[in-house]
PDB file of C-alpha atoms in Angstrom:
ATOM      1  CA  UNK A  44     110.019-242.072  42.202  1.00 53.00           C
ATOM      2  CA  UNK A  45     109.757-241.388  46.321  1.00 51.00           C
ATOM      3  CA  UNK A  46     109.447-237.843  45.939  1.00 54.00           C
ATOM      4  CA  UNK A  47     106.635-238.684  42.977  1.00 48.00           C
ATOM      5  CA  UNK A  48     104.581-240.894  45.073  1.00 52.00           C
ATOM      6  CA  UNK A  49     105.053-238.782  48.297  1.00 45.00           C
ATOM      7  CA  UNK A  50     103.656-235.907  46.066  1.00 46.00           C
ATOM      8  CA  UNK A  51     100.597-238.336  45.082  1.00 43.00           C
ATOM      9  CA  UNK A  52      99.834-239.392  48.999  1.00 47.00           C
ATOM     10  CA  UNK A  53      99.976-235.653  50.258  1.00 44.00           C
ATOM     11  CA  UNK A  54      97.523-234.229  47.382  1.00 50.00           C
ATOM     12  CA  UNK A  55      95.362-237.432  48.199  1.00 39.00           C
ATOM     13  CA  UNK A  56      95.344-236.846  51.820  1.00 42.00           C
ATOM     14  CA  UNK A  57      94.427-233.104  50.984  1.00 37.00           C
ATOM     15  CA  UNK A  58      91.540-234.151  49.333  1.00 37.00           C
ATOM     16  CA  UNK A  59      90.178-236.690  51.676  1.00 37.00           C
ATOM     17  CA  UNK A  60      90.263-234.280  54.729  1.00 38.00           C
ATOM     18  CA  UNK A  61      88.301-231.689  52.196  1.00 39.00           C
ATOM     19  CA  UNK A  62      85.801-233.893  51.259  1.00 38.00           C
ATOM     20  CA  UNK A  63      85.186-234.564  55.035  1.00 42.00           C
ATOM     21  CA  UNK A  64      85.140-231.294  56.172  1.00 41.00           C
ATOM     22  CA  UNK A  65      82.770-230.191  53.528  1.00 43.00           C
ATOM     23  CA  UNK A  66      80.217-232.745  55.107  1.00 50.00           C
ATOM     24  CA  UNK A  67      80.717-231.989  58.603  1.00 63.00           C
ATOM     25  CA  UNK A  68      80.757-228.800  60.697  1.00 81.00           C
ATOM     26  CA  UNK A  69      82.272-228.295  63.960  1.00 85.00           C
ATOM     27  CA  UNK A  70      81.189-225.776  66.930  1.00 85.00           C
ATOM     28  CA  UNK A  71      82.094-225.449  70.618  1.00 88.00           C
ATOM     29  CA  UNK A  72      78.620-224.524  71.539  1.00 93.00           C
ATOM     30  CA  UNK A  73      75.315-226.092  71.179  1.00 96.00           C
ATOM     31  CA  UNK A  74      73.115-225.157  68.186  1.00 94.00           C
ATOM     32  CA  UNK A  75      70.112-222.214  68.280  1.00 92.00           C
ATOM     33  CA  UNK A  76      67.451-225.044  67.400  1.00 92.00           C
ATOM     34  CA  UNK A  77      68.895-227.593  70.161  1.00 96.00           C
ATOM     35  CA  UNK A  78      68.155-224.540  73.564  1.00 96.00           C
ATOM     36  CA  UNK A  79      65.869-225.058  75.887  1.00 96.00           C
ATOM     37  CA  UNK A  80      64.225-227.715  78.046  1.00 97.00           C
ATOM     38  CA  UNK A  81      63.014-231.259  76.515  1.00 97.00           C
ATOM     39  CA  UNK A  82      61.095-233.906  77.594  1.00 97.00           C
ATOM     40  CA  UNK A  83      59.077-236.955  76.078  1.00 97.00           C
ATOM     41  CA  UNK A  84      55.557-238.206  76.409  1.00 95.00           C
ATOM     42  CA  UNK A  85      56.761-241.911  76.742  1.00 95.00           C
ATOM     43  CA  UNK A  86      55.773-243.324  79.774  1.00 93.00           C
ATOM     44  CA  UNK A  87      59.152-244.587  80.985  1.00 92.00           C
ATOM     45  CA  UNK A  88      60.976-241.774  80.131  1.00 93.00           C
ATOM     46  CA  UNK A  89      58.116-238.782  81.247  1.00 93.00           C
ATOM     47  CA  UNK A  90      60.483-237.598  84.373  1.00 95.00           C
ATOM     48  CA  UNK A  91      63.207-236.789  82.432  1.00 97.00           C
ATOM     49  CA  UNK A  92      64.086-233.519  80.954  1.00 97.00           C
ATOM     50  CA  UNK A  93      66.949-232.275  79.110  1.00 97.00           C
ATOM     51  CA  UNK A  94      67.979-228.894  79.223  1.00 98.00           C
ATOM     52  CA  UNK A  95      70.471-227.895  76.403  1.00 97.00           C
ATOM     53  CA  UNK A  96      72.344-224.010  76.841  1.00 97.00           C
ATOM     54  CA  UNK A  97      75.015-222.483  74.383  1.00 96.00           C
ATOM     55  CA  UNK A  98      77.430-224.387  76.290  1.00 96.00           C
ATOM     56  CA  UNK A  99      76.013-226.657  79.435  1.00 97.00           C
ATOM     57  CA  UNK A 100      73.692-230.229  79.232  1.00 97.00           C
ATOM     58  CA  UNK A 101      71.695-230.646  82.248  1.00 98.00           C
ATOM     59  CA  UNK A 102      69.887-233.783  82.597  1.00 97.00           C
ATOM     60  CA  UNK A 103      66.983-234.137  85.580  1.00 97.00           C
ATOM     61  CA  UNK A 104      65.358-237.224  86.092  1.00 95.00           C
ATOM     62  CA  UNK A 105      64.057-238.872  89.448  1.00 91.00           C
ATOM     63  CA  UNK A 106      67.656-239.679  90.239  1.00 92.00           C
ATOM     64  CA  UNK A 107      69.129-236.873  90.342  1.00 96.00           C
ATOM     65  CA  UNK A 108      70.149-233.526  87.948  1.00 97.00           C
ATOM     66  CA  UNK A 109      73.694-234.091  86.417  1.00 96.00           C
ATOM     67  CA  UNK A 110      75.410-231.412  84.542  1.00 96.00           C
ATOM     68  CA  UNK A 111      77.973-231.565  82.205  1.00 97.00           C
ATOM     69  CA  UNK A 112      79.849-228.713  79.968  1.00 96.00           C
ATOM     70  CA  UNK A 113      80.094-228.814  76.111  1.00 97.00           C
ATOM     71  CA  UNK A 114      83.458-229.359  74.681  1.00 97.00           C
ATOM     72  CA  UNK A 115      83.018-230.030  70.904  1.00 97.00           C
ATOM     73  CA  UNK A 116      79.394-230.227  69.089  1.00 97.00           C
ATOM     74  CA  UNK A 117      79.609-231.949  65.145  1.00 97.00           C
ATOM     75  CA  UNK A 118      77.059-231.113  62.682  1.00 95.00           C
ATOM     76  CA  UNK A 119      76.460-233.226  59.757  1.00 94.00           C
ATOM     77  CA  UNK A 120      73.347-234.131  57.871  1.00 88.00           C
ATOM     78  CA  UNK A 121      70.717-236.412  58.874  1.00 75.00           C
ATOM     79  CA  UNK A 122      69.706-239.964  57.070  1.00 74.00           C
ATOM     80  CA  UNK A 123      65.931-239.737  58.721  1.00 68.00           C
ATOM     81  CA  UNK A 124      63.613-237.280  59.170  1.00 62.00           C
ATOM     82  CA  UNK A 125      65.128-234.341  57.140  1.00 79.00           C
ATOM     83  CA  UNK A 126      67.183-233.910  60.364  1.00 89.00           C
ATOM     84  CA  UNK A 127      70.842-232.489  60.790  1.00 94.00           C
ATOM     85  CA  UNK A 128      72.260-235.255  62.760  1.00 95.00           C
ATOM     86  CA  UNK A 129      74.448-233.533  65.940  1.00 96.00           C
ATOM     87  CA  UNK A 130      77.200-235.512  67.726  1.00 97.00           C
ATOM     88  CA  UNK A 131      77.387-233.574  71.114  1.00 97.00           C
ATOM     89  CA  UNK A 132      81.088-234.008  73.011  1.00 98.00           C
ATOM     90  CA  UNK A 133      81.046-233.177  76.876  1.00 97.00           C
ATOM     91  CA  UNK A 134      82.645-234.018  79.917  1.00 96.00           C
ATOM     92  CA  UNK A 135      81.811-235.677  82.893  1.00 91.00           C
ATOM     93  CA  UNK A 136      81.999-235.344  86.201  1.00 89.00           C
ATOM     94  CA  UNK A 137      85.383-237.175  86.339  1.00 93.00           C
ATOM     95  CA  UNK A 138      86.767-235.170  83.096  1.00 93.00           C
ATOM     96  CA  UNK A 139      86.040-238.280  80.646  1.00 96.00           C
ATOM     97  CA  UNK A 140      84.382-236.874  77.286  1.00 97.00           C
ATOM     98  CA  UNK A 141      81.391-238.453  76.427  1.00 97.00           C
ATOM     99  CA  UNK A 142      79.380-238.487  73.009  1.00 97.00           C
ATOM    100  CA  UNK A 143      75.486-237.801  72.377  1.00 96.00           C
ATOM    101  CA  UNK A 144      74.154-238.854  68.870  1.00 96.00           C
ATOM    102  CA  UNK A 145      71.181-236.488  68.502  1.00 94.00           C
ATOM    103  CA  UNK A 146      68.618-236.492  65.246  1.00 94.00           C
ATOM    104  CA  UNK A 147      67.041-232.752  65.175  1.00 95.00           C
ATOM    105  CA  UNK A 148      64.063-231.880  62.996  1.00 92.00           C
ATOM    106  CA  UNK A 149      62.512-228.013  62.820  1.00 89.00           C
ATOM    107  CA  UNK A 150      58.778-229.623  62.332  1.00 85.00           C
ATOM    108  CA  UNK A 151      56.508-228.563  64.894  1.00 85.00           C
ATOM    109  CA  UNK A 152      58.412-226.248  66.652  1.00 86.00           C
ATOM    110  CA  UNK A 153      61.430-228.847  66.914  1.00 92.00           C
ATOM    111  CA  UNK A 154      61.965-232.344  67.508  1.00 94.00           C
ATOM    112  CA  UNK A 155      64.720-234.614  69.041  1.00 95.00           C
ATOM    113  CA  UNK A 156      65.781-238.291  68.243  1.00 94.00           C
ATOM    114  CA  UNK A 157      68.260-239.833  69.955  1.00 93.00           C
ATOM    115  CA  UNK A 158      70.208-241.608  67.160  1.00 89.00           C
ATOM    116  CA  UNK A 159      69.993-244.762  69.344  1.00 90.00           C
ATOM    117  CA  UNK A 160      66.799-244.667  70.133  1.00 91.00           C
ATOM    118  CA  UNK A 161      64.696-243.473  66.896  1.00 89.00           C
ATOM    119  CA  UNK A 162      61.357-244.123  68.208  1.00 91.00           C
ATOM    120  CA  UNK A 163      61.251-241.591  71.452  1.00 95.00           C
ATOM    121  CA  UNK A 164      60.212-238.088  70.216  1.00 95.00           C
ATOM    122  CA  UNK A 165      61.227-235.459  72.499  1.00 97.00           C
ATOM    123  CA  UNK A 166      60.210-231.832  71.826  1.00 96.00           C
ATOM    124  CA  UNK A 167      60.459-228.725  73.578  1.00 95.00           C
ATOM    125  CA  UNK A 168      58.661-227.750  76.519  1.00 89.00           C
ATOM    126  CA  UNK A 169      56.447-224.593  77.083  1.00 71.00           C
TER     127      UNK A 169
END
């Protein structure tokens, strides 16, 4: 009976971590669509850029530029916009890991959403 319901839990767990990986791709470099420079026309945010290569995040606002380096980068698909949603792992400055939630949408050249903040557009510049 052990060795029976061992047997069930194993084939189950198989079949869970399947289902999940079928849903979610992983990468240790930034998506094609996501390169380049980006920036918003919303007035509070207009001095801030982000600038997204195969493997670095470099954000510039009036502050200050802070770079961090990609460590993991999660594709799955998005629930708005007909966007792949991208969860974006990189470190810090101290070596913590941090997460970006990012909506991306191939209309009009490309557009960003940050999953927490749906209503900024930001879109490539140049």
């Amino acid at each position: 009976m052990r060795r029976r319901i061992f047997f069930l839990s194993s084939i189950a767990f198989v079949v869970v971590s399947m289902a999940f990986l079928a849903g979610c791709n992983t990468s240790s470099t930034i998506p094609e669509g996501l390169i380049g420079v980006w920036q918003t026309d919303e007035e509070e945010s207009a001095d801030v850029t982000f600038d997204f290569s195969r493997e670095r995040i470099v954000i510039s606002s009036g502050t200050g530029v802070f770079e961090y380096t990609v460590e993991k980068v999660e594709e799955d698909k998005g629930h708005l916009y007909q966007s792949t949603l991208y969860s974006i792992y990189y470190l810090d400055r101290d070596g913590e890991i941090n997460l970006m939630h990012l909506l991306y949408s191939p209309e009009d050249g490309g557009i960003i959403r940050f999953k927490s903040d749906q209503d900024v557009v930001w879109r490539k510049k140049g």
